[in-house]
Amino acid sequence: MKCTQSRLDDTILAFPQILPPPPAPEPEPTTSTLPSPPEPQPATSTLPPPPEPESTTSTLPPPPEPESTTSSSPKTAIPPSFPFPTPPPPIPDWTADVPHSPGKDEYHLYTGNGSVFAGWPKKADWMSYEDMFKNNLPLIKNSCTIYHVPLNTPLEIQAIHNATLLVAIETNLDPRFILAVILQESSGCVRVPTSYYSVRNPGLMQDHDGPATCNEDAAPVYPCPYTAIEEMIREGSAGTTDAMGTPQMGLVEAWREAEGRLEGASRWYRASRIYNSGSVDPSGDLGVDAGGGWVRWGLETRTSGSGREGVAV
């Protein structure tokens, strides 16, 4: 029995053992093993904040303050050139505050040395600048006819009026003296031709070789710029300089040279002779041709319409 049992055990051992099937693998969890997606970023961005809006206050320097309307020296707000948008503002006529005459509509020939004793008018007999300009306005309006060039425009006439007063302030000359020379030399035509004798004489006052003119070599400029009109009057009044810088004759220099024992109005009459011919005859007679020139005085004259009063040779 013992032996049989042994064989039985051997028989059992001889057959391959049928092992139970391995347990089925447990199903993997549904959760993926991949790395979890990044969590959503918070609403607050990590980018640098946008720049703050610039202040409305500009960092540029403030604009300059407007100049004061009060000035210690006389100035004028005349535009630089034509056409004027509006007529230039008037300059006060200081001659209205001094004794003056309304003038006479006549022509009178004066002779002698320019003194009151020789019958020449004293300064109280001169009319004011405004009266003088107004009375000679018909002449100024038509003055360019004799030169066969376009007539003065209203703005050019206004420019003569204002520039004469301005230059009178600059040079300390009587504006009636300046205007009288303008009327004699060019009748107030801004396009008066440049004349050539011993020296070139351009402009309203036919000055000594100045650059300002509106008619050089028979080429009249229309309209004549205000700057040219003002400069023509300035050159005739203050004088010019030659190529070497030497001062040339103007009304200021003529006034200085006219100083002598005859003062008052007589000095202005002598200055007019010096401006034209360069000197006064040694006799003192302003009617004597000392240098091929003329004397026609019009401060108290050049009165109204075509009537003129003065001295002429």
PDB file of C-alpha atoms in Angstrom:
ATOM      1  CA  MET A   1       0.000   0.000   0.000  1.00  0.00           C
ATOM      2  CA  LYS A   2       2.721   2.154   0.819  1.00  0.00           C
ATOM      3  CA  CYS A   3       4.319   1.366  -2.410  1.00  0.00           C
ATOM      4  CA  THR A   4       1.228   2.037  -4.463  1.00  0.00           C
ATOM      5  CA  GLN A   5       0.736   5.247  -2.925  1.00  0.00           C
ATOM      6  CA  SER A   6       4.217   6.134  -3.916  1.00  0.00           C
ATOM      7  CA  ARG A   7       3.594   5.232  -7.498  1.00  0.00           C
ATOM      8  CA  LEU A   8       0.524   7.258  -7.498  1.00  0.00           C
ATOM      9  CA  ASP A   9       2.418  10.151  -6.204  1.00  0.00           C
ATOM     10  CA  ASP A  10       5.009   9.596  -8.891  1.00  0.00           C
ATOM     11  CA  THR A  11       2.318   9.467 -11.505  1.00  0.00           C
ATOM     12  CA  ILE A  12       0.871  12.715 -10.372  1.00  0.00           C
ATOM     13  CA  LEU A  13       4.273  14.180 -10.403  1.00  0.00           C
ATOM     14  CA  ALA A  14       4.878  12.898 -13.905  1.00  0.00           C
ATOM     15  CA  PHE A  15       2.099  14.947 -15.416  1.00  0.00           C
ATOM     16  CA  PRO A  16       2.571  18.579 -15.868  1.00  0.00           C
ATOM     17  CA  GLN A  17       0.864  20.604 -13.388  1.00  0.00           C
ATOM     18  CA  ILE A  18      -1.983  22.704 -14.633  1.00  0.00           C
ATOM     19  CA  LEU A  19      -1.497  25.991 -12.926  1.00  0.00           C
ATOM     20  CA  PRO A  20      -4.409  28.259 -12.370  1.00  0.00           C
ATOM     21  CA  PRO A  21      -4.589  31.178 -14.750  1.00  0.00           C
ATOM     22  CA  PRO A  22      -2.868  34.262 -13.545  1.00  0.00           C
ATOM     23  CA  PRO A  23      -5.115  36.792 -12.162  1.00  0.00           C
ATOM     24  CA  ALA A  24      -6.323  39.338 -14.714  1.00  0.00           C
ATOM     25  CA  PRO A  25      -4.529  42.607 -14.436  1.00  0.00           C
ATOM     26  CA  GLU A  26      -6.478  45.194 -12.784  1.00  0.00           C
ATOM     27  CA  PRO A  27      -7.704  47.828 -15.208  1.00  0.00           C
ATOM     28  CA  GLU A  28      -5.540  50.875 -15.181  1.00  0.00           C
ATOM     29  CA  PRO A  29      -7.144  53.894 -13.732  1.00  0.00           C
ATOM     30  CA  THR A  30      -8.714  56.296 -16.216  1.00  0.00           C
ATOM     31  CA  THR A  31      -6.555  59.042 -14.990  1.00  0.00           C
ATOM     32  CA  SER A  32      -3.756  59.570 -17.556  1.00  0.00           C
ATOM     33  CA  THR A  33      -0.240  59.253 -16.467  1.00  0.00           C
ATOM     34  CA  LEU A  34       0.688  62.192 -18.661  1.00  0.00           C
ATOM     35  CA  PRO A  35       1.672  65.308 -16.813  1.00  0.00           C
ATOM     36  CA  SER A  36      -1.316  67.324 -15.918  1.00  0.00           C
ATOM     37  CA  PRO A  37      -1.851  70.452 -18.012  1.00  0.00           C
ATOM     38  CA  PRO A  38      -0.636  73.651 -16.476  1.00  0.00           C
ATOM     39  CA  GLU A  39      -3.101  75.361 -14.361  1.00  0.00           C
ATOM     40  CA  PRO A  40      -4.649  78.455 -15.971  1.00  0.00           C
ATOM     41  CA  GLN A  41      -2.738  81.633 -15.337  1.00  0.00           C
ATOM     42  CA  PRO A  42      -4.304  84.067 -12.987  1.00  0.00           C
ATOM     43  CA  ALA A  43      -6.094  87.042 -14.502  1.00  0.00           C
ATOM     44  CA  THR A  44      -3.330  89.348 -13.434  1.00  0.00           C
ATOM     45  CA  SER A  45      -0.727  89.353 -16.240  1.00  0.00           C
ATOM     46  CA  THR A  46       2.899  88.934 -15.428  1.00  0.00           C
ATOM     47  CA  LEU A  47       3.815  91.356 -18.226  1.00  0.00           C
ATOM     48  CA  PRO A  48       5.085  94.770 -17.156  1.00  0.00           C
ATOM     49  CA  PRO A  49       2.260  97.260 -16.741  1.00  0.00           C
ATOM     50  CA  PRO A  50       1.622  99.627 -19.679  1.00  0.00           C
ATOM     51  CA  PRO A  51       3.193 103.064 -19.374  1.00  0.00           C
ATOM     52  CA  GLU A  52       1.029 105.640 -17.744  1.00  0.00           C
ATOM     53  CA  PRO A  53      -0.412 108.257 -20.121  1.00  0.00           C
ATOM     54  CA  GLU A  54       1.725 111.364 -20.445  1.00  0.00           C
ATOM     55  CA  SER A  55       0.673 114.331 -18.520  1.00  0.00           C
ATOM     56  CA  THR A  56      -1.256 116.929 -20.454  1.00  0.00           C
ATOM     57  CA  THR A  57       1.139 119.513 -19.087  1.00  0.00           C
ATOM     58  CA  SER A  58       3.837 119.956 -21.782  1.00  0.00           C
ATOM     59  CA  THR A  59       7.497 119.859 -20.828  1.00  0.00           C
ATOM     60  CA  LEU A  60       8.283 122.393 -23.552  1.00  0.00           C
ATOM     61  CA  PRO A  61       9.273 125.856 -22.381  1.00  0.00           C
ATOM     62  CA  PRO A  62       6.339 128.228 -22.117  1.00  0.00           C
ATOM     63  CA  PRO A  63       5.782 130.598 -25.047  1.00  0.00           C
ATOM     64  CA  PRO A  64       7.257 134.062 -24.642  1.00  0.00           C
ATOM     65  CA  GLU A  65       4.999 136.601 -23.127  1.00  0.00           C
ATOM     66  CA  PRO A  66       3.719 139.276 -25.528  1.00  0.00           C
ATOM     67  CA  GLU A  67       5.712 142.450 -25.572  1.00  0.00           C
ATOM     68  CA  SER A  68       4.361 145.323 -23.646  1.00  0.00           C
ATOM     69  CA  THR A  69       2.529 147.907 -25.692  1.00  0.00           C
ATOM     70  CA  THR A  70       4.296 150.660 -23.794  1.00  0.00           C
ATOM     71  CA  SER A  71       7.777 151.490 -25.006  1.00  0.00           C
ATOM     72  CA  SER A  72      10.389 153.928 -23.855  1.00  0.00           C
ATOM     73  CA  SER A  73      11.351 154.803 -27.431  1.00  0.00           C
ATOM     74  CA  PRO A  74       9.038 155.704 -30.300  1.00  0.00           C
ATOM     75  CA  LYS A  75       8.335 152.779 -32.566  1.00  0.00           C
ATOM     76  CA  THR A  76       5.994 152.041 -35.392  1.00  0.00           C
ATOM     77  CA  ALA A  77       4.136 148.904 -36.348  1.00  0.00           C
ATOM     78  CA  ILE A  78       4.386 149.422 -40.095  1.00  0.00           C
ATOM     79  CA  PRO A  79       4.331 146.163 -42.077  1.00  0.00           C
ATOM     80  CA  PRO A  80       7.587 145.365 -43.914  1.00  0.00           C
ATOM     81  CA  SER A  81       6.371 145.452 -47.477  1.00  0.00           C
ATOM     82  CA  PHE A  82       3.388 145.828 -49.758  1.00  0.00           C
ATOM     83  CA  PRO A  83       0.627 144.934 -50.018  1.00  0.00           C
ATOM     84  CA  PHE A  84      -0.503 146.226 -46.646  1.00  0.00           C
ATOM     85  CA  PRO A  85      -3.403 144.209 -45.225  1.00  0.00           C
ATOM     86  CA  THR A  86      -4.658 147.480 -43.752  1.00  0.00           C
ATOM     87  CA  PRO A  87      -3.262 151.021 -43.879  1.00  0.00           C
ATOM     88  CA  PRO A  88      -0.378 151.357 -41.415  1.00  0.00           C
ATOM     89  CA  PRO A  89      -1.198 153.053 -38.128  1.00  0.00           C
ATOM     90  CA  PRO A  90      -0.573 156.802 -38.028  1.00  0.00           C
ATOM     91  CA  ILE A  91       2.417 158.284 -36.252  1.00  0.00           C
ATOM     92  CA  PRO A  92       1.685 161.339 -34.110  1.00  0.00           C
ATOM     93  CA  ASP A  93       2.457 164.646 -35.794  1.00  0.00           C
ATOM     94  CA  TRP A  94       4.275 166.674 -33.158  1.00  0.00           C
ATOM     95  CA  THR A  95       4.217 169.772 -35.387  1.00  0.00           C
ATOM     96  CA  ALA A  96       0.494 170.132 -34.645  1.00  0.00           C
ATOM     97  CA  ASP A  97       1.450 171.217 -31.105  1.00  0.00           C
ATOM     98  CA  VAL A  98       3.746 174.070 -32.163  1.00  0.00           C
ATOM     99  CA  PRO A  99       2.678 177.465 -33.502  1.00  0.00           C
ATOM    100  CA  HIS A 100       1.950 177.165 -37.198  1.00  0.00           C
ATOM    101  CA  SER A 101       0.034 178.752 -40.031  1.00  0.00           C
ATOM    102  CA  PRO A 102      -2.731 177.241 -42.176  1.00  0.00           C
ATOM    103  CA  GLY A 103      -0.684 178.280 -45.207  1.00  0.00           C
ATOM    104  CA  LYS A 104      -1.490 180.284 -48.301  1.00  0.00           C
ATOM    105  CA  ASP A 105      -2.297 179.241 -51.829  1.00  0.00           C
ATOM    106  CA  GLU A 106       0.316 181.284 -53.636  1.00  0.00           C
ATOM    107  CA  TYR A 107       3.792 181.164 -55.101  1.00  0.00           C
ATOM    108  CA  HIS A 108       6.374 183.587 -53.821  1.00  0.00           C
ATOM    109  CA  LEU A 109      10.001 184.011 -54.814  1.00  0.00           C
ATOM    110  CA  TYR A 110      12.320 184.728 -51.881  1.00  0.00           C
ATOM    111  CA  THR A 111      15.800 186.124 -52.316  1.00  0.00           C
ATOM    112  CA  GLY A 112      18.639 186.945 -49.978  1.00  0.00           C
ATOM    113  CA  ASN A 113      20.197 185.107 -47.076  1.00  0.00           C
ATOM    114  CA  GLY A 114      17.130 183.402 -45.683  1.00  0.00           C
ATOM    115  CA  SER A 115      16.649 185.726 -42.729  1.00  0.00           C
ATOM    116  CA  VAL A 116      13.386 187.123 -41.470  1.00  0.00           C
ATOM    117  CA  PHE A 117      14.859 190.577 -42.111  1.00  0.00           C
ATOM    118  CA  ALA A 118      15.192 189.637 -45.791  1.00  0.00           C
ATOM    119  CA  GLY A 119      11.482 188.790 -45.858  1.00  0.00           C
ATOM    120  CA  TRP A 120      11.699 185.043 -45.373  1.00  0.00           C
ATOM    121  CA  PRO A 121       8.973 183.389 -43.257  1.00  0.00           C
ATOM    122  CA  LYS A 122       9.638 182.662 -39.620  1.00  0.00           C
ATOM    123  CA  LYS A 123       8.957 179.177 -38.335  1.00  0.00           C
ATOM    124  CA  ALA A 124       5.607 180.154 -36.796  1.00  0.00           C
ATOM    125  CA  ASP A 125       4.465 180.845 -40.363  1.00  0.00           C
ATOM    126  CA  TRP A 126       5.026 177.234 -41.355  1.00  0.00           C
ATOM    127  CA  MET A 127       1.954 175.047 -41.523  1.00  0.00           C
ATOM    128  CA  SER A 128       1.688 171.770 -39.621  1.00  0.00           C
ATOM    129  CA  TYR A 129       2.921 168.566 -41.216  1.00  0.00           C
ATOM    130  CA  GLU A 130      -0.603 167.197 -41.620  1.00  0.00           C
ATOM    131  CA  ASP A 131      -1.812 170.378 -43.319  1.00  0.00           C
ATOM    132  CA  MET A 132       1.247 170.416 -45.522  1.00  0.00           C
ATOM    133  CA  PHE A 133       0.749 166.816 -46.581  1.00  0.00           C
ATOM    134  CA  LYS A 134      -2.988 167.229 -47.135  1.00  0.00           C
ATOM    135  CA  ASN A 135      -2.548 170.404 -49.182  1.00  0.00           C
ATOM    136  CA  ASN A 136       0.012 168.739 -51.432  1.00  0.00           C
ATOM    137  CA  LEU A 137      -1.916 165.499 -51.813  1.00  0.00           C
ATOM    138  CA  PRO A 138      -3.181 166.321 -55.334  1.00  0.00           C
ATOM    139  CA  LEU A 139       0.418 166.897 -56.414  1.00  0.00           C
ATOM    140  CA  ILE A 140       1.614 163.639 -54.840  1.00  0.00           C
ATOM    141  CA  LYS A 141      -1.216 161.635 -56.409  1.00  0.00           C
ATOM    142  CA  ASN A 142      -0.315 162.781 -59.930  1.00  0.00           C
ATOM    143  CA  SER A 143       3.416 163.339 -59.505  1.00  0.00           C
ATOM    144  CA  CYS A 144       4.441 160.284 -61.532  1.00  0.00           C
ATOM    145  CA  THR A 145       2.724 161.592 -64.665  1.00  0.00           C
ATOM    146  CA  ILE A 146       5.712 163.722 -65.625  1.00  0.00           C
ATOM    147  CA  TYR A 147       7.985 160.648 -65.481  1.00  0.00           C
ATOM    148  CA  HIS A 148       5.621 158.444 -67.531  1.00  0.00           C
ATOM    149  CA  VAL A 149       5.468 155.752 -64.870  1.00  0.00           C
ATOM    150  CA  PRO A 150       2.493 154.301 -62.919  1.00  0.00           C
ATOM    151  CA  LEU A 151       0.906 156.738 -60.477  1.00  0.00           C
ATOM    152  CA  ASN A 152       1.332 156.381 -56.724  1.00  0.00           C
ATOM    153  CA  THR A 153      -1.125 153.988 -55.105  1.00  0.00           C
ATOM    154  CA  PRO A 154      -3.007 155.036 -51.949  1.00  0.00           C
ATOM    155  CA  LEU A 155      -0.832 152.705 -49.879  1.00  0.00           C
ATOM    156  CA  GLU A 156       2.361 154.146 -51.351  1.00  0.00           C
ATOM    157  CA  ILE A 157       1.149 157.659 -50.502  1.00  0.00           C
ATOM    158  CA  GLN A 158       0.352 156.519 -46.962  1.00  0.00           C
ATOM    159  CA  ALA A 159       3.833 155.008 -46.772  1.00  0.00           C
ATOM    160  CA  ILE A 160       5.419 158.356 -47.698  1.00  0.00           C
ATOM    161  CA  HIS A 161       3.374 160.039 -44.980  1.00  0.00           C
ATOM    162  CA  ASN A 162       4.303 157.549 -42.242  1.00  0.00           C
ATOM    163  CA  ALA A 163       7.916 156.966 -43.240  1.00  0.00           C
ATOM    164  CA  THR A 164       8.597 160.696 -43.243  1.00  0.00           C
ATOM    165  CA  LEU A 165       7.366 160.988 -39.651  1.00  0.00           C
ATOM    166  CA  LEU A 166       9.304 157.880 -38.629  1.00  0.00           C
ATOM    167  CA  VAL A 167      12.593 159.078 -40.111  1.00  0.00           C
ATOM    168  CA  ALA A 168      12.019 162.532 -38.589  1.00  0.00           C
ATOM    169  CA  ILE A 169      11.920 160.867 -35.168  1.00  0.00           C
ATOM    170  CA  GLU A 170      15.083 158.855 -35.918  1.00  0.00           C
ATOM    171  CA  THR A 171      17.075 161.836 -37.182  1.00  0.00           C
ATOM    172  CA  ASN A 172      15.586 164.582 -34.982  1.00  0.00           C
ATOM    173  CA  LEU A 173      14.704 166.560 -38.111  1.00  0.00           C
ATOM    174  CA  ASP A 174      11.514 168.503 -38.665  1.00  0.00           C
ATOM    175  CA  PRO A 175       9.254 166.293 -40.827  1.00  0.00           C
ATOM    176  CA  ARG A 176       8.165 169.382 -42.767  1.00  0.00           C
ATOM    177  CA  PHE A 177      11.781 169.902 -43.802  1.00  0.00           C
ATOM    178  CA  ILE A 178      11.989 166.304 -45.060  1.00  0.00           C
ATOM    179  CA  LEU A 179       8.671 166.513 -46.895  1.00  0.00           C
ATOM    180  CA  ALA A 180       9.634 169.816 -48.563  1.00  0.00           C
ATOM    181  CA  VAL A 181      12.773 168.219 -50.000  1.00  0.00           C
ATOM    182  CA  ILE A 182      10.771 165.180 -51.187  1.00  0.00           C
ATOM    183  CA  LEU A 183       8.316 167.488 -52.963  1.00  0.00           C
ATOM    184  CA  GLN A 184      11.132 169.448 -54.595  1.00  0.00           C
ATOM    185  CA  GLU A 185      13.271 166.499 -55.649  1.00  0.00           C
ATOM    186  CA  SER A 186      10.595 164.094 -56.902  1.00  0.00           C
ATOM    187  CA  SER A 187       7.182 165.728 -56.296  1.00  0.00           C
ATOM    188  CA  GLY A 188       6.573 162.639 -54.170  1.00  0.00           C
ATOM    189  CA  CYS A 189       6.679 160.077 -57.013  1.00  0.00           C
ATOM    190  CA  VAL A 190       7.946 156.798 -55.553  1.00  0.00           C
ATOM    191  CA  ARG A 191       9.008 155.641 -59.043  1.00  0.00           C
ATOM    192  CA  VAL A 192      11.033 158.745 -59.837  1.00  0.00           C
ATOM    193  CA  PRO A 193      13.896 157.779 -62.190  1.00  0.00           C
ATOM    194  CA  THR A 194      17.441 157.687 -60.866  1.00  0.00           C
ATOM    195  CA  SER A 195      19.353 160.687 -62.205  1.00  0.00           C
ATOM    196  CA  TYR A 196      23.011 160.741 -63.155  1.00  0.00           C
ATOM    197  CA  TYR A 197      25.087 163.927 -63.079  1.00  0.00           C
ATOM    198  CA  SER A 198      28.390 164.089 -61.257  1.00  0.00           C
ATOM    199  CA  VAL A 199      27.049 161.315 -59.030  1.00  0.00           C
ATOM    200  CA  ARG A 200      24.156 158.877 -59.074  1.00  0.00           C
ATOM    201  CA  ASN A 201      21.041 160.327 -57.379  1.00  0.00           C
ATOM    202  CA  PRO A 202      18.217 157.812 -56.699  1.00  0.00           C
ATOM    203  CA  GLY A 203      14.932 157.870 -54.860  1.00  0.00           C
ATOM    204  CA  LEU A 204      12.359 160.257 -53.503  1.00  0.00           C
ATOM    205  CA  MET A 205      15.043 162.670 -52.284  1.00  0.00           C
ATOM    206  CA  GLN A 206      17.543 162.061 -55.110  1.00  0.00           C
ATOM    207  CA  ASP A 207      20.140 161.250 -52.464  1.00  0.00           C
ATOM    208  CA  HIS A 208      23.868 160.690 -52.860  1.00  0.00           C
ATOM    209  CA  ASP A 209      24.231 157.264 -54.486  1.00  0.00           C
ATOM    210  CA  GLY A 210      22.040 155.342 -52.042  1.00  0.00           C
ATOM    211  CA  PRO A 211      20.885 151.794 -52.884  1.00  0.00           C
ATOM    212  CA  ALA A 212      17.144 152.344 -52.344  1.00  0.00           C
ATOM    213  CA  THR A 213      15.085 153.119 -55.436  1.00  0.00           C
ATOM    214  CA  CYS A 214      12.003 151.922 -57.298  1.00  0.00           C
ATOM    215  CA  ASN A 215      13.219 152.986 -60.726  1.00  0.00           C
ATOM    216  CA  GLU A 216      16.740 152.052 -61.737  1.00  0.00           C
ATOM    217  CA  ASP A 217      17.731 152.074 -65.403  1.00  0.00           C
ATOM    218  CA  ALA A 218      14.191 152.868 -66.581  1.00  0.00           C
ATOM    219  CA  ALA A 219      12.757 149.787 -64.836  1.00  0.00           C
ATOM    220  CA  PRO A 220      10.017 151.075 -62.491  1.00  0.00           C
ATOM    221  CA  VAL A 221       8.903 148.778 -59.675  1.00  0.00           C
ATOM    222  CA  TYR A 222       5.149 148.450 -59.097  1.00  0.00           C
ATOM    223  CA  PRO A 223       4.094 148.506 -56.387  1.00  0.00           C
ATOM    224  CA  CYS A 224       7.051 150.091 -54.626  1.00  0.00           C
ATOM    225  CA  PRO A 225       7.673 148.189 -51.359  1.00  0.00           C
ATOM    226  CA  TYR A 226       7.259 150.061 -48.107  1.00  0.00           C
ATOM    227  CA  THR A 227      10.798 149.092 -47.113  1.00  0.00           C
ATOM    228  CA  ALA A 228      12.147 150.842 -50.210  1.00  0.00           C
ATOM    229  CA  ILE A 229      10.079 153.985 -49.590  1.00  0.00           C
ATOM    230  CA  GLU A 230      11.230 154.201 -45.984  1.00  0.00           C
ATOM    231  CA  GLU A 231      14.860 153.597 -46.951  1.00  0.00           C
ATOM    232  CA  MET A 232      14.780 156.240 -49.690  1.00  0.00           C
ATOM    233  CA  ILE A 233      13.629 158.812 -47.134  1.00  0.00           C
ATOM    234  CA  ARG A 234      16.142 157.584 -44.552  1.00  0.00           C
ATOM    235  CA  GLU A 235      19.065 157.791 -46.994  1.00  0.00           C
ATOM    236  CA  GLY A 236      18.157 161.315 -48.054  1.00  0.00           C
ATOM    237  CA  SER A 237      17.696 162.446 -44.454  1.00  0.00           C
ATOM    238  CA  ALA A 238      20.453 160.630 -42.548  1.00  0.00           C
ATOM    239  CA  GLY A 239      22.863 160.474 -45.487  1.00  0.00           C
ATOM    240  CA  THR A 240      24.624 157.608 -47.221  1.00  0.00           C
ATOM    241  CA  THR A 241      28.139 156.148 -47.322  1.00  0.00           C
ATOM    242  CA  ASP A 242      30.316 155.464 -50.323  1.00  0.00           C
ATOM    243  CA  ALA A 243      32.148 152.228 -51.125  1.00  0.00           C
ATOM    244  CA  MET A 244      34.956 153.235 -48.744  1.00  0.00           C
ATOM    245  CA  GLY A 245      32.520 153.893 -45.891  1.00  0.00           C
ATOM    246  CA  THR A 246      32.858 157.663 -46.116  1.00  0.00           C
ATOM    247  CA  PRO A 247      29.656 159.486 -45.059  1.00  0.00           C
ATOM    248  CA  GLN A 248      27.935 161.405 -47.830  1.00  0.00           C
ATOM    249  CA  MET A 249      25.611 164.389 -47.673  1.00  0.00           C
ATOM    250  CA  GLY A 250      22.152 164.070 -46.143  1.00  0.00           C
ATOM    251  CA  LEU A 251      19.804 166.529 -44.493  1.00  0.00           C
ATOM    252  CA  VAL A 252      21.348 165.877 -41.064  1.00  0.00           C
ATOM    253  CA  GLU A 253      24.810 166.867 -42.305  1.00  0.00           C
ATOM    254  CA  ALA A 254      23.379 169.832 -44.199  1.00  0.00           C
ATOM    255  CA  TRP A 255      21.714 170.993 -40.978  1.00  0.00           C
ATOM    256  CA  ARG A 256      25.026 170.776 -39.111  1.00  0.00           C
ATOM    257  CA  GLU A 257      26.873 172.719 -41.774  1.00  0.00           C
ATOM    258  CA  ALA A 258      24.151 175.379 -41.834  1.00  0.00           C
ATOM    259  CA  GLU A 259      24.956 176.424 -38.270  1.00  0.00           C
ATOM    260  CA  GLY A 260      25.887 180.089 -38.084  1.00  0.00           C
ATOM    261  CA  ARG A 261      24.811 183.474 -36.834  1.00  0.00           C
ATOM    262  CA  LEU A 262      21.449 183.029 -38.568  1.00  0.00           C
ATOM    263  CA  GLU A 263      19.381 180.539 -36.605  1.00  0.00           C
ATOM    264  CA  GLY A 264      15.694 179.698 -36.335  1.00  0.00           C
ATOM    265  CA  ALA A 265      13.977 179.198 -39.651  1.00  0.00           C
ATOM    266  CA  SER A 266      16.952 180.684 -41.514  1.00  0.00           C
ATOM    267  CA  ARG A 267      19.104 177.672 -40.661  1.00  0.00           C
ATOM    268  CA  TRP A 268      16.630 175.351 -42.388  1.00  0.00           C
ATOM    269  CA  TYR A 269      16.731 177.494 -45.532  1.00  0.00           C
ATOM    270  CA  ARG A 270      20.528 177.391 -45.574  1.00  0.00           C
ATOM    271  CA  ALA A 271      20.457 173.616 -45.041  1.00  0.00           C
ATOM    272  CA  SER A 272      18.250 173.187 -48.099  1.00  0.00           C
ATOM    273  CA  ARG A 273      20.826 175.002 -50.234  1.00  0.00           C
ATOM    274  CA  ILE A 274      23.669 172.906 -48.803  1.00  0.00           C
ATOM    275  CA  TYR A 275      21.777 169.642 -49.387  1.00  0.00           C
ATOM    276  CA  ASN A 276      21.317 170.489 -53.038  1.00  0.00           C
ATOM    277  CA  SER A 277      24.579 172.117 -54.049  1.00  0.00           C
ATOM    278  CA  GLY A 278      26.933 171.222 -51.203  1.00  0.00           C
ATOM    279  CA  SER A 279      27.574 174.772 -49.982  1.00  0.00           C
ATOM    280  CA  VAL A 280      26.293 178.324 -49.616  1.00  0.00           C
ATOM    281  CA  ASP A 281      27.820 181.138 -51.620  1.00  0.00           C
ATOM    282  CA  PRO A 282      30.289 183.180 -49.518  1.00  0.00           C
ATOM    283  CA  SER A 283      27.964 186.149 -49.854  1.00  0.00           C
ATOM    284  CA  GLY A 284      25.327 184.215 -47.949  1.00  0.00           C
ATOM    285  CA  ASP A 285      22.789 184.787 -50.717  1.00  0.00           C
ATOM    286  CA  LEU A 286      20.835 181.583 -51.122  1.00  0.00           C
ATOM    287  CA  GLY A 287      19.752 182.635 -54.603  1.00  0.00           C
ATOM    288  CA  VAL A 288      23.334 182.671 -55.876  1.00  0.00           C
ATOM    289  CA  ASP A 289      24.286 179.460 -57.603  1.00  0.00           C
ATOM    290  CA  ALA A 290      27.187 178.215 -55.512  1.00  0.00           C
ATOM    291  CA  GLY A 291      27.328 174.759 -57.002  1.00  0.00           C
ATOM    292  CA  GLY A 292      24.897 174.349 -59.843  1.00  0.00           C
ATOM    293  CA  GLY A 293      21.930 173.726 -57.580  1.00  0.00           C
ATOM    294  CA  TRP A 294      18.555 175.150 -56.647  1.00  0.00           C
ATOM    295  CA  VAL A 295      16.704 176.425 -53.642  1.00  0.00           C
ATOM    296  CA  ARG A 296      12.971 175.990 -53.570  1.00  0.00           C
ATOM    297  CA  TRP A 297      11.642 176.093 -50.075  1.00  0.00           C
ATOM    298  CA  GLY A 298       8.298 174.620 -49.239  1.00  0.00           C
ATOM    299  CA  LEU A 299       7.895 174.117 -45.504  1.00  0.00           C
ATOM    300  CA  GLU A 300       5.449 176.937 -45.118  1.00  0.00           C
ATOM    301  CA  THR A 301       4.663 176.752 -48.796  1.00  0.00           C
ATOM    302  CA  ARG A 302       3.548 173.846 -50.967  1.00  0.00           C
ATOM    303  CA  THR A 303       0.266 174.921 -49.565  1.00  0.00           C
ATOM    304  CA  SER A 304      -2.874 173.781 -51.317  1.00  0.00           C
ATOM    305  CA  GLY A 305      -3.816 172.394 -54.685  1.00  0.00           C
ATOM    306  CA  SER A 306      -1.258 173.388 -57.288  1.00  0.00           C
ATOM    307  CA  GLY A 307      -0.394 176.601 -55.509  1.00  0.00           C
ATOM    308  CA  ARG A 308       3.197 176.676 -54.254  1.00  0.00           C
ATOM    309  CA  GLU A 309       5.143 179.232 -52.386  1.00  0.00           C
ATOM    310  CA  GLY A 310       8.894 179.206 -52.066  1.00  0.00           C
ATOM    311  CA  VAL A 311      12.189 180.397 -53.355  1.00  0.00           C
ATOM    312  CA  ALA A 312      13.517 179.094 -56.611  1.00  0.00           C
ATOM    313  CA  VAL A 313      16.458 179.646 -58.888  1.00  0.00           C
TER     314      VAL A 313
END
